[in-house]
């Protein structure tokens, strides 16, 4: 009896999600198509290239998804605990730099990725602890740290770590410490993609099959109820930031050790990918599996945008706008639900407090 | 109906079909354009178009080539540095384009790692070099010294007319193209001094960035406090801050100072304070590369463009006006200005503050360079660059300036 009810709830839930996603995609495509038509481009061809143009280079598509998925997890795990981690950007920079240094000194990719993750986690710890124990708004401290770290790393690359042959680039990751590609016949795949899948699986296990994951989700739903159940929501939020920071740091490490093999002095190899992670996390509905799918979809839009520029002479700004429209459309339903439930909880807590007094 | 009749009927139908097919085929092949247009792709660095300078000029050259050679040119701005290598490999391996034109030094490493894998794909790298000579790659560089030395003469001339004795430059990063600017600029200033019998203080500062106007403003304010009358902007977006600093200095102290632009004509940004800009014609470089593929002869290696090839120089009033028109149609020109007004203000400033003797000096040196009587050295290492600079700083006679020259001499 109970399991039947649960099954019917699940069915309703999945149907809603399916309807929402189809509706979002349709809405996004209609808006994007109208923008193209207004600007005088062929909307059908444009949309086709934007969505499917990236498929002709699957390795590039999947590799690019790998580090975006990491920064998306960096946003979504703290969000489940009720903390906004805007610091994925800075955590990624620091992770990338730590990975580069570790790779140069140890010559080992695993050490480099671990170093990147730990650097990001340390940064997450600072932001999370300031929030939990000193009530410093995590958004403000994260944004300030992002900016500070950007310049510190620009300085480090320009002044200390530059490559004498090409001064705008850092020293390269040594050959032995690079994560290469797997080849089957004519096909190739960067190792960072299967690595990303493994990390996503770890995140999923952590969130849905461990005590810590349960505590994170419980304190996100309602800190008060969590405390009643014997969970310390403050401590949990700090843990969630540490884990989030770890993933962002690994993202930076995967970029540097597994794909680009150096950092340029303006950080353009990572710039903006932390913020992109926020959109991808919402698009993936804060679920690790959703995040993995969303990062691949996002990567399709990025590559498709390039293809559209190349074949239709659409300016980059227009291509970016169109991907933006589709991403916002896909994130809207989840963001809306989140907002509604947040307001509802607030109201319930408010009503409860009134009755109590 | 006999079997034979059916046979002839079928044969007749087949013949008719063949004739129709042949006719259609003939029509199809003759009415289609006889030769496929050559396809060329321009790949920008992450900045992309819309800067009204380096990248927009590159596209200008591509558009001109499109018209002149009837080629099909398309362009792409990669989303980030991490995307440059995979995109380059994708288009090199597709073989769709007869030439890939890569704009800017960010492409150096991606190209260096890609070019050998695709020997049939031609590449042109603009304003940078991989340092490797390959048959399928041409690197187009500029002889920046030739433009900077003329700007140095103009700057020194203007500083003295303004009643000062100090010229300065706000430079980007300590990289080879800037070394060449430094040598040329200092050469020009010293040349002026030794010809005119004056002493000019020379200030050169590296800001370490090409993208931060606020840093440019800060550094330029420092230069003006040290008495600089003319500041040469050599730092891309960073020196847009220099223009602001110069304007503010005039407003707050009442003392007129000038800035000089580089690459595109930048007079339109503030014609009251920018009388002159050095030209670095990225458009000519892109055009040259496309021409090499379409008209031939193609030869891999390094090409340099100087005054003679019109790859560098000083923007004339027509150029100033043209850029002001572009700025105006992009909505970037200040509302109180028109392209004509910009051109008028600038030509008036040039007349007032660059005296005929200074123009004579500029034109004499320009003629010598164009005729190939004078060729500048290009420093290969940082040490060589520093030794040329310190020798020029200590120069006591015109002969001492020859340290910066590969060929010829000034007297």
XYZ file of C-alpha atoms in Angstrom:
768
model
C 0.000 0.000 0.000
C 2.648 2.481 1.081
C 5.035 1.546 -1.686
C 2.226 1.959 -4.216
C 1.616 5.488 -2.971
C 5.322 6.211 -3.113
C 5.473 4.885 -6.667
C 2.582 7.105 -7.781
C 4.269 10.120 -6.141
C 7.465 9.311 -7.955
C 5.553 9.024 -11.215
C 3.991 12.456 -10.689
C 7.406 13.867 -9.773
C 9.087 12.464 -12.879
C 6.232 13.576 -15.133
C 6.478 17.099 -13.732
C 10.215 17.147 -14.331
C 9.773 15.863 -17.877
C 7.084 18.459 -18.630
C 9.202 21.225 -17.103
C 12.285 20.277 -19.090
C 10.450 19.970 -22.413
C 8.636 23.229 -21.741
C 11.901 24.995 -20.816
C 13.698 23.735 -23.886
C 10.813 24.762 -26.118
C 10.640 28.210 -24.523
C 14.417 28.676 -24.747
C 14.500 27.648 -28.397
C 11.577 29.908 -29.323
C 13.185 32.928 -27.630
C 16.624 32.141 -29.083
C 15.093 31.583 -32.540
C 13.243 34.897 -32.398
C 16.445 36.707 -31.439
C 18.198 35.147 -34.439
C 15.316 36.006 -36.756
C 15.221 39.594 -35.456
C 18.924 39.974 -36.174
C 18.415 38.670 -39.680
C 19.913 35.183 -39.397
C 18.263 31.937 -40.409
C 16.735 30.802 -37.079
C 16.339 27.110 -37.932
C 19.927 26.677 -39.084
C 21.212 28.758 -36.173
C 19.400 26.713 -33.542
C 20.435 23.472 -35.215
C 24.099 24.506 -35.210
C 23.902 25.846 -31.663
C 22.506 22.615 -30.249
C 24.116 19.980 -32.462
C 27.139 21.763 -33.963
C 29.385 20.626 -31.120
C 28.733 16.938 -31.643
C 31.273 16.559 -34.410
C 34.139 16.753 -31.930
C 33.056 14.465 -29.053
C 36.383 14.412 -27.228
C 36.570 18.194 -26.987
C 32.891 18.296 -26.016
C 33.242 15.836 -23.146
C 36.580 17.207 -21.883
C 35.152 20.664 -21.700
C 32.233 19.324 -19.676
C 34.613 17.786 -17.134
C 35.795 20.922 -15.366
C 32.433 22.671 -15.659
C 30.800 19.720 -13.868
C 33.273 20.183 -11.015
C 32.487 23.873 -10.496
C 28.786 23.023 -10.743
C 29.168 20.506 -7.903
C 31.061 23.207 -6.003
C 27.924 25.319 -6.108
C 25.287 22.633 -5.708
C 26.637 20.753 -2.667
C 26.829 23.830 -0.420
C 23.453 24.927 -1.791
C 21.910 21.675 -0.573
C 23.129 22.685 2.891
C 21.697 26.168 2.399
C 24.951 28.053 1.631
C 25.568 30.011 -1.564
C 29.076 29.227 -2.761
C 29.824 31.991 -5.259
C 33.506 31.323 -4.592
C 33.817 28.444 -7.080
C 35.681 30.811 -9.375
C 38.424 31.647 -6.870
C 38.557 28.063 -5.597
C 39.094 26.925 -9.157
C 41.913 29.435 -9.745
C 43.677 28.413 -6.555
C 43.152 24.734 -7.322
C 44.642 25.232 -10.773
C 47.666 27.043 -9.400
C 48.218 24.473 -6.632
C 47.924 21.673 -9.182
C 50.450 23.355 -11.466
C 52.954 23.761 -8.649
C 52.398 20.241 -7.355
C 52.759 18.832 -10.863
C 56.002 20.712 -11.416
C 57.523 19.675 -8.086
C 56.218 16.127 -7.794
C 55.817 15.172 -11.449
C 52.710 13.201 -10.545
C 49.177 13.877 -11.799
C 47.399 12.312 -8.828
C 49.367 14.438 -6.368
C 48.573 17.497 -8.469
C 44.829 16.830 -8.490
C 44.814 16.175 -4.754
C 46.770 19.393 -4.163
C 44.269 21.311 -6.299
C 41.359 19.828 -4.378
C 42.902 20.576 -0.989
C 43.666 24.171 -1.964
C 40.048 24.667 -3.036
C 38.813 22.964 0.130
C 40.924 25.256 2.305
C 39.380 28.255 0.617
C 35.903 26.766 1.095
C 36.718 26.229 4.764
C 37.610 29.900 5.227
C 34.399 31.133 3.588
C 32.231 28.517 5.328
C 33.719 29.076 8.775
C 33.417 32.849 8.497
C 29.764 32.376 7.610
C 28.959 29.820 10.286
C 30.837 31.243 13.252
C 31.256 34.956 12.498
C 28.113 35.496 10.410
C 30.079 37.014 7.508
C 27.899 36.835 4.418
C 29.380 34.061 2.286
C 28.508 35.808 -0.985
C 30.413 38.950 -0.039
C 33.485 37.160 1.293
C 33.537 34.806 -1.698
C 33.345 37.618 -4.236
C 36.121 39.512 -2.478
C 38.261 36.403 -2.336
C 37.619 35.684 -6.034
C 38.924 39.090 -6.996
C 41.897 39.016 -4.627
C 42.921 35.557 -5.775
C 42.588 36.539 -9.414
C 45.193 39.247 -8.997
C 47.443 37.224 -6.719
C 47.568 34.451 -9.297
C 48.016 36.879 -12.192
C 50.961 38.257 -10.253
C 52.355 34.811 -9.511
C 52.225 33.838 -13.185
C 53.498 37.149 -14.582
C 56.314 37.651 -12.106
C 57.406 34.232 -10.897
C 56.061 31.296 -12.863
C 56.266 32.612 -16.413
C 57.674 30.565 -19.252
C 60.793 32.290 -20.618
C 59.905 31.225 -24.179
C 56.334 32.562 -24.075
C 56.129 35.139 -21.263
C 52.323 35.299 -21.261
C 52.153 31.659 -20.207
C 53.140 29.883 -17.024
C 55.714 27.110 -16.930
C 54.209 23.981 -18.450
C 53.003 20.910 -16.601
C 55.822 18.356 -17.090
C 55.045 15.582 -19.602
C 55.013 12.892 -16.910
C 52.404 14.697 -14.846
C 49.929 15.269 -17.671
C 46.675 13.344 -17.841
C 46.646 12.281 -21.447
C 44.082 10.746 -23.749
C 42.745 7.234 -24.114
C 42.614 5.977 -27.693
C 40.456 3.265 -29.187
C 41.322 3.005 -32.836
C 40.600 6.367 -34.413
C 38.675 7.673 -31.415
C 40.277 9.468 -28.517
C 39.061 10.703 -25.181
C 40.766 12.852 -22.572
C 41.099 10.965 -19.269
C 39.516 13.866 -17.406
C 36.052 12.879 -18.652
C 35.908 9.389 -17.096
C 37.552 10.947 -14.048
C 34.737 13.474 -13.882
C 32.157 10.672 -14.072
C 33.890 8.909 -11.190
C 33.945 12.095 -9.113
C 30.256 12.690 -9.846
C 29.528 9.153 -8.645
C 31.489 9.894 -5.467
C 29.469 13.066 -4.933
C 26.234 11.168 -5.475
C 27.228 8.443 -3.010
C 28.318 11.064 -0.500
C 25.062 13.014 -0.699
C 22.552 10.165 -0.810
C 24.210 7.221 0.886
C 26.240 8.607 3.796
C 25.391 10.174 7.132
C 27.185 13.391 6.206
C 25.201 13.650 2.986
C 21.979 13.176 4.893
C 22.996 15.851 7.381
C 23.856 18.250 4.565
C 20.492 17.782 2.908
C 18.598 17.889 6.204
C 20.173 21.153 7.332
C 19.459 22.635 3.932
C 15.766 21.723 4.125
C 15.302 23.175 7.582
C 18.116 24.092 9.951
C 15.745 24.075 12.903
C 14.424 20.604 12.231
C 17.990 19.410 11.676
C 19.063 20.761 15.035
C 16.066 19.042 16.651
C 17.307 15.801 15.108
C 20.711 16.285 16.685
C 22.534 17.672 13.643
C 24.748 20.745 14.002
C 23.701 22.771 10.919
C 26.583 25.245 11.278
C 29.203 22.534 11.291
C 27.424 20.803 8.406
C 27.386 23.987 6.344
C 31.143 24.320 6.875
C 31.619 20.697 5.757
C 29.526 21.367 2.665
C 31.709 24.365 1.799
C 34.857 22.317 2.271
C 33.505 19.617 -0.058
C 32.312 22.223 -2.571
C 35.683 23.953 -2.497
C 37.377 20.598 -2.980
C 35.411 19.952 -6.164
C 36.099 23.446 -7.531
C 39.799 22.985 -6.801
C 39.757 19.636 -8.580
C 38.052 21.396 -11.497
C 40.969 23.807 -11.739
C 43.407 20.908 -11.461
C 41.643 18.931 -14.216
C 41.820 21.985 -16.462
C 45.525 22.560 -15.865
C 46.845 19.003 -15.540
C 44.415 17.321 -17.897
C 43.649 19.720 -20.720
C 45.441 23.062 -21.068
C 48.761 22.095 -19.401
C 49.537 25.696 -18.443
C 47.888 28.818 -17.043
C 48.051 32.051 -19.003
C 48.763 35.310 -17.243
C 45.182 36.568 -17.586
C 43.705 33.254 -16.406
C 41.561 33.099 -19.544
C 41.859 29.310 -19.432
C 39.663 29.302 -16.305
C 38.056 32.734 -16.213
C 34.288 32.623 -15.748
C 34.066 28.845 -15.428
C 33.270 29.086 -11.709
C 30.303 31.320 -12.439
C 29.234 29.117 -15.319
C 29.077 26.316 -12.759
C 26.223 28.118 -10.987
C 24.034 28.010 -14.072
C 24.964 24.418 -14.772
C 24.185 23.424 -11.166
C 20.709 24.951 -11.388
C 20.179 23.410 -14.820
C 21.177 20.044 -13.341
C 18.723 20.567 -10.475
C 21.383 20.335 -7.814
C 21.722 16.623 -8.328
C 25.151 15.199 -9.228
C 23.750 13.116 -12.075
C 21.772 16.086 -13.359
C 24.929 18.183 -13.072
C 26.906 15.722 -15.199
C 24.214 15.791 -17.905
C 23.842 19.575 -17.694
C 27.582 20.100 -18.033
C 27.611 18.047 -21.226
C 24.626 19.993 -22.529
C 26.307 23.278 -21.625
C 29.439 22.150 -23.400
C 27.318 21.379 -26.470
C 26.033 24.954 -26.413
C 29.548 26.403 -26.097
C 30.914 24.341 -28.984
C 27.745 24.847 -31.006
C 28.089 28.588 -30.428
C 31.569 28.468 -31.962
C 30.265 26.463 -34.891
C 27.478 28.980 -35.413
C 29.991 31.837 -35.414
C 32.126 30.054 -37.948
C 29.421 28.993 -40.383
C 26.919 31.852 -40.099
C 29.206 34.746 -39.135
C 27.150 35.358 -36.021
C 29.122 37.498 -33.543
C 30.338 35.723 -30.409
C 28.167 37.964 -28.232
C 25.010 36.792 -30.016
C 26.045 33.139 -29.708
C 26.684 33.628 -25.981
C 23.340 35.376 -25.559
C 21.505 32.466 -27.171
C 23.219 29.881 -24.940
C 22.420 32.152 -22.008
C 18.731 32.256 -22.933
C 18.550 28.465 -23.153
C 20.411 27.998 -19.852
C 18.188 30.488 -18.033
C 15.070 28.817 -19.461
C 16.285 25.433 -18.246
C 17.214 26.740 -14.793
C 13.981 28.688 -14.251
C 11.647 25.896 -13.054
C 14.105 24.654 -10.450
C 15.051 28.137 -9.294
C 11.325 28.942 -9.037
C 10.616 25.830 -6.976
C 13.559 26.586 -4.717
C 12.297 30.100 -4.151
C 8.743 28.931 -3.439
C 9.853 26.308 -0.946
C 12.178 28.816 0.711
C 9.295 31.292 1.111
C 6.976 28.555 2.321
C 9.449 27.397 4.970
C 9.981 30.983 6.058
C 6.227 31.460 6.394
C 5.778 28.189 8.281
C 8.588 29.089 10.662
C 7.078 32.531 11.090
C 3.620 31.100 11.853
C 5.159 28.603 14.237
C 7.014 31.346 16.085
C 3.819 33.373 16.418
C 1.903 30.453 17.839
C 4.735 29.765 20.222
C 4.806 33.251 21.719
C 1.403 -7.320 -77.929
C 4.593 -9.074 -78.930
C 7.651 -9.370 -76.718
C 9.769 -7.469 -79.252
C 7.556 -4.378 -79.085
C 7.745 -4.277 -75.293
C 11.524 -4.538 -75.580
C 11.794 -1.523 -77.937
C 9.403 0.446 -75.712
C 11.582 -0.198 -72.655
C 14.712 0.623 -74.659
C 13.122 3.887 -75.829
C 12.163 4.847 -72.275
C 15.682 4.085 -71.055
C 17.216 6.171 -73.840
C 14.891 9.092 -73.091
C 15.774 8.893 -69.380
C 19.479 8.831 -70.239
C 19.101 11.862 -72.501
C 17.162 13.794 -69.824
C 19.683 12.840 -67.166
C 22.579 13.897 -69.388
C 20.888 17.188 -70.195
C 20.152 17.810 -66.528
C 23.715 16.925 -65.641
C 25.082 19.246 -68.301
C 22.790 22.045 -67.160
C 23.688 21.414 -63.548
C 27.412 21.473 -64.116
C 27.456 24.456 -66.463
C 25.161 26.681 -64.432
C 27.004 26.049 -61.187
C 29.898 28.382 -60.414
C 32.906 27.005 -62.276
C 35.382 27.111 -59.380
C 34.637 26.869 -55.686
C 35.574 29.978 -53.729
C 38.586 29.566 -51.490
C 37.516 29.454 -47.859
C 39.540 31.229 -45.215
C 38.961 31.389 -41.474
C 40.168 34.144 -39.150
C 40.535 32.995 -35.551
C 40.705 35.840 -33.029
C 42.119 35.583 -29.536
C 39.707 35.614 -26.600
C 39.160 39.388 -26.900
C 37.489 39.179 -30.286
C 35.946 41.902 -32.387
C 34.568 45.162 -31.083
C 37.760 46.654 -29.646
C 37.976 49.298 -32.414
C 41.668 48.477 -32.521
C 43.736 45.336 -32.974
C 41.024 42.742 -33.644
C 38.694 45.017 -35.593
C 41.584 46.021 -37.837
C 42.373 42.373 -38.471
C 38.811 41.854 -39.641
C 39.109 44.982 -41.803
C 41.993 43.360 -43.675
C 39.978 40.169 -44.093
C 37.007 42.106 -45.501
C 39.236 43.871 -47.990
C 40.700 40.547 -49.094
C 37.192 39.145 -49.420
C 36.331 41.906 -51.876
C 39.590 41.929 -53.819
C 40.144 38.192 -54.193
C 36.526 36.965 -54.090
C 37.291 34.582 -51.244
C 34.926 33.484 -48.535
C 36.180 34.599 -45.126
C 34.614 33.633 -41.835
C 35.710 34.213 -38.261
C 35.604 32.778 -34.774
C 36.348 34.016 -31.256
C 37.179 31.111 -28.943
C 35.383 31.121 -25.574
C 38.575 30.717 -23.535
C 42.251 29.894 -23.812
C 41.506 26.264 -23.014
C 39.434 26.140 -26.220
C 42.110 27.467 -28.560
C 44.024 24.258 -29.144
C 41.018 21.936 -29.638
C 39.372 24.458 -31.983
C 42.545 24.866 -33.979
C 42.931 21.091 -34.271
C 39.291 20.715 -35.267
C 39.561 23.171 -38.143
C 43.028 22.068 -39.197
C 41.924 18.424 -39.379
C 38.693 19.236 -41.233
C 40.627 20.600 -44.214
C 37.686 22.896 -44.972
C 39.744 26.059 -45.034
C 42.654 26.827 -47.293
C 44.131 29.153 -44.667
C 43.670 29.637 -40.939
C 44.647 33.166 -39.893
C 45.461 33.344 -36.172
C 45.345 36.779 -34.583
C 47.603 37.565 -31.649
C 50.255 36.006 -29.462
C 47.862 33.816 -27.457
C 47.849 31.450 -30.441
C 51.612 30.873 -30.315
C 51.626 27.763 -28.139
C 48.453 26.169 -29.590
C 49.850 26.637 -33.111
C 53.270 25.344 -32.183
C 51.673 22.136 -30.921
C 49.358 21.740 -33.919
C 51.176 22.871 -37.068
C 53.370 19.788 -37.508
C 50.426 17.382 -37.284
C 48.653 18.893 -40.293
C 51.282 19.532 -42.977
C 48.603 20.194 -45.624
C 46.900 22.937 -43.665
C 48.318 26.454 -44.095
C 48.490 28.726 -41.062
C 49.266 32.431 -40.699
C 50.143 33.778 -37.253
C 49.783 37.544 -36.950
C 51.988 39.652 -34.645
C 53.715 36.708 -33.002
C 56.071 33.927 -33.945
C 56.512 30.332 -32.878
C 60.207 30.660 -33.571
C 60.058 27.590 -35.833
C 60.193 27.758 -39.624
C 57.654 25.398 -41.199
C 56.605 25.152 -44.830
C 52.909 25.389 -43.883
C 53.176 28.301 -41.461
C 53.863 31.971 -42.035
C 54.413 34.317 -39.075
C 53.831 37.985 -39.804
C 55.603 40.430 -37.522
C 55.954 44.174 -37.550
C 59.110 46.266 -37.438
C 57.718 48.347 -34.570
C 60.973 50.299 -34.218
C 60.314 52.076 -37.519
C 57.025 53.504 -36.284
C 58.177 54.160 -32.717
C 61.242 56.170 -33.771
C 59.055 58.585 -35.734
C 56.731 58.840 -32.741
C 59.768 59.537 -30.539
C 60.741 62.524 -32.693
C 57.174 63.830 -32.615
C 56.941 63.328 -28.832
C 60.202 65.129 -28.104
C 59.167 67.943 -30.445
C 55.801 68.337 -28.751
C 57.304 68.202 -25.246
C 59.614 71.102 -26.061
C 56.857 73.161 -27.696
C 54.777 72.582 -24.566
C 57.636 74.061 -22.530
C 58.791 70.830 -20.923
C 61.648 68.415 -21.409
C 60.258 64.986 -20.500
C 58.591 62.320 -22.628
C 57.235 59.024 -21.348
C 55.631 55.764 -22.361
C 53.103 53.610 -20.568
C 53.897 50.125 -21.860
C 52.201 46.777 -21.393
C 54.289 43.715 -20.691
C 57.998 43.085 -21.002
C 57.671 41.056 -24.234
C 59.565 41.191 -27.571
C 57.204 43.550 -29.501
C 57.462 46.047 -26.655
C 61.255 45.761 -26.636
C 61.164 46.919 -30.244
C 58.868 49.826 -29.386
C 61.162 50.805 -26.540
C 64.259 50.830 -28.748
C 62.535 52.764 -31.528
C 60.947 55.324 -29.241
C 64.174 56.000 -27.356
C 66.075 56.162 -30.655
C 63.668 58.813 -31.962
C 63.922 60.936 -28.833
C 67.727 60.810 -28.838
C 67.811 61.513 -32.562
C 65.752 64.655 -31.957
C 68.009 65.733 -29.087
C 71.227 65.291 -31.027
C 69.861 66.993 -34.132
C 68.284 69.909 -32.259
C 70.865 70.239 -29.469
C 68.366 69.673 -26.668
C 68.253 67.292 -23.693
C 65.079 65.314 -23.157
C 64.334 63.128 -20.155
C 63.038 59.739 -21.160
C 60.689 57.719 -18.931
C 59.578 54.169 -19.751
C 57.327 52.084 -17.543
C 55.924 48.559 -17.813
C 52.483 48.182 -16.255
C 52.527 44.395 -16.616
C 49.083 44.253 -18.231
C 47.332 44.971 -21.514
C 43.802 44.900 -20.149
C 43.524 47.147 -17.098
C 42.777 50.851 -17.714
C 42.795 51.652 -13.978
C 46.408 50.518 -13.699
C 47.281 52.530 -16.817
C 45.750 55.605 -15.233
C 47.686 55.141 -12.004
C 51.031 54.687 -13.767
C 50.399 57.602 -16.115
C 49.602 59.899 -13.225
C 52.990 58.924 -11.787
C 54.689 59.747 -15.092
C 52.983 63.143 -15.270
C 54.057 63.908 -11.705
C 57.644 63.303 -12.835
C 57.178 66.067 -15.396
C 56.204 64.093 -18.507
C 54.599 66.249 -21.197
C 53.807 63.502 -23.667
C 52.812 59.950 -22.760
C 52.907 57.260 -25.437
C 50.296 54.568 -24.826
C 51.689 51.134 -25.641
C 49.537 48.875 -23.524
C 46.342 48.033 -25.403
C 43.312 48.560 -23.170
C 45.557 49.595 -20.271
C 46.602 52.804 -21.949
C 42.986 53.920 -22.318
C 43.570 54.835 -18.652
C 46.540 56.956 -19.743
C 44.205 58.997 -21.939
C 41.962 59.616 -18.937
C 44.889 60.559 -16.718
C 46.168 63.069 -19.280
C 42.749 64.673 -19.580
C 42.344 64.893 -15.809
C 45.832 66.350 -15.411
C 44.948 69.152 -17.818
C 41.678 69.770 -15.979
C 43.101 69.821 -12.447
C 46.456 71.537 -12.973
C 45.605 73.618 -16.031
C 48.802 72.399 -17.636
C 48.380 70.996 -21.166
C 49.859 67.537 -21.677
C 49.416 65.070 -24.531
C 48.969 61.364 -25.006
C 49.798 59.371 -28.129
C 47.919 56.247 -29.198
C 49.092 53.105 -30.952
C 47.890 50.419 -33.391
C 44.596 51.930 -34.512
C 44.124 55.677 -34.821
C 42.948 56.636 -31.323
C 42.676 60.397 -31.738
C 38.851 60.197 -31.717
C 38.866 59.083 -28.062
C 39.984 62.555 -26.971
C 41.076 64.740 -29.896
C 41.979 67.657 -27.596
C 44.722 65.623 -25.935
C 45.717 62.986 -28.490
C 47.298 64.727 -31.466
C 48.915 61.683 -33.032
C 48.810 57.865 -33.098
C 51.262 55.278 -34.310
C 49.903 52.797 -36.830
C 50.372 49.067 -36.640
C 48.398 47.788 -39.588
C 47.113 44.402 -38.542
C 44.769 44.716 -41.520
C 47.732 44.827 -43.892
C 49.171 41.715 -42.237
C 45.935 39.729 -42.601
C 45.508 40.933 -46.179
C 49.085 39.932 -47.009
C 48.565 36.448 -45.582
C 45.366 35.862 -47.549
C 46.992 37.225 -50.691
C 49.844 34.755 -50.299
C 47.376 31.878 -50.350
C 45.099 33.122 -53.116
C 47.590 34.739 -55.482
C 50.807 33.138 -54.310
C 53.652 32.680 -53.902
C 53.239 30.924 -50.572
C 56.391 30.474 -48.588
C 56.572 29.428 -44.957
C 58.664 31.413 -42.506
C 58.700 34.837 -40.937
C 57.659 38.007 -42.756
C 58.146 41.452 -41.259
C 56.157 44.511 -42.240
C 57.588 47.994 -41.822
C 57.203 51.520 -43.147
C 57.958 50.392 -46.683
C 55.142 47.839 -46.747
C 52.841 50.326 -44.965
C 52.602 47.860 -42.122
C 53.506 50.546 -39.579
C 53.641 54.340 -39.627
C 51.847 57.426 -38.368
C 48.132 57.757 -39.079
C 47.408 60.624 -41.463
C 44.335 62.840 -41.103
C 42.325 60.636 -43.494
C 43.022 57.643 -41.282
C 42.081 59.639 -38.183
C 38.795 60.594 -39.788
C 38.081 57.052 -40.944
C 38.472 55.660 -37.426
C 36.346 58.488 -36.021
C 33.628 57.492 -38.496
C 33.873 53.858 -37.374
C 33.661 54.941 -33.742
C 30.714 57.152 -34.548
C 28.781 54.372 -36.268
C 29.545 52.052 -33.334
C 28.125 54.716 -31.015
C 31.423 55.164 -29.184
C 32.269 58.700 -30.296
C 31.551 61.372 -27.671
C 28.160 62.975 -28.489
C 29.599 66.484 -28.897
C 32.064 65.255 -31.559
C 31.693 64.473 -35.248
C 34.304 62.777 -37.441
C 34.968 66.099 -39.210
C 35.429 67.874 -35.917
C 37.888 65.216 -34.763
C 39.899 65.589 -37.969
C 39.919 69.394 -37.693
C 40.962 69.444 -34.039
C 43.722 66.936 -34.652
C 45.162 68.654 -37.701
C 45.149 71.942 -35.810
C 46.965 70.383 -32.854
C 49.510 68.797 -35.170
C 50.113 72.146 -36.866
C 50.510 74.008 -33.585
C 52.608 71.597 -31.573
C 54.664 69.742 -34.168
C 56.754 72.406 -35.879
C 57.825 72.157 -39.545
C 61.412 71.401 -38.486
C 60.187 68.410 -36.524
C 58.154 67.199 -39.495
C 61.294 67.544 -41.629
C 63.226 65.377 -39.178
C 60.429 62.810 -39.248
C 60.226 62.742 -43.033
C 64.002 62.479 -43.509
C 64.252 59.508 -41.192
C 61.156 57.953 -42.755
C 62.693 58.241 -46.228
C 65.934 56.629 -45.064
C 64.058 53.723 -43.535
C 61.738 53.268 -46.521
C 64.668 53.240 -48.920
C 66.319 50.559 -46.796
C 69.304 52.765 -45.958
C 68.564 52.224 -42.276
C 67.526 48.915 -40.779
C 66.890 48.445 -37.069
C 68.238 45.592 -35.002
C 65.759 43.154 -33.517
C 66.923 41.980 -30.087
C 66.801 38.224 -29.659
C 67.254 38.083 -25.900
C 66.340 40.237 -22.947
C 70.025 40.904 -22.285
C 70.573 42.178 -25.817
C 67.531 44.432 -25.450
C 68.807 45.851 -22.175
C 72.276 46.495 -23.546
C 70.872 48.386 -26.572
C 68.695 50.489 -24.275
C 71.535 51.395 -21.911
C 73.817 52.260 -24.864
C 71.102 54.507 -26.337
C 70.465 56.189 -22.974
C 74.167 57.061 -22.757
C 74.437 58.266 -26.377
C 76.443 61.484 -26.730
C 76.607 61.779 -30.503
C 74.552 60.643 -33.475
C 77.123 57.898 -34.178
C 76.334 56.395 -30.778
C 72.781 55.766 -31.991
C 74.056 53.255 -34.546
C 74.093 50.649 -31.781
C 70.369 50.171 -32.455
C 70.884 49.642 -36.178
C 71.491 46.466 -38.104
C 72.411 48.298 -41.276
C 73.245 51.873 -42.214
C 73.974 54.792 -39.924
C 72.577 58.141 -38.916
C 74.599 61.309 -39.015
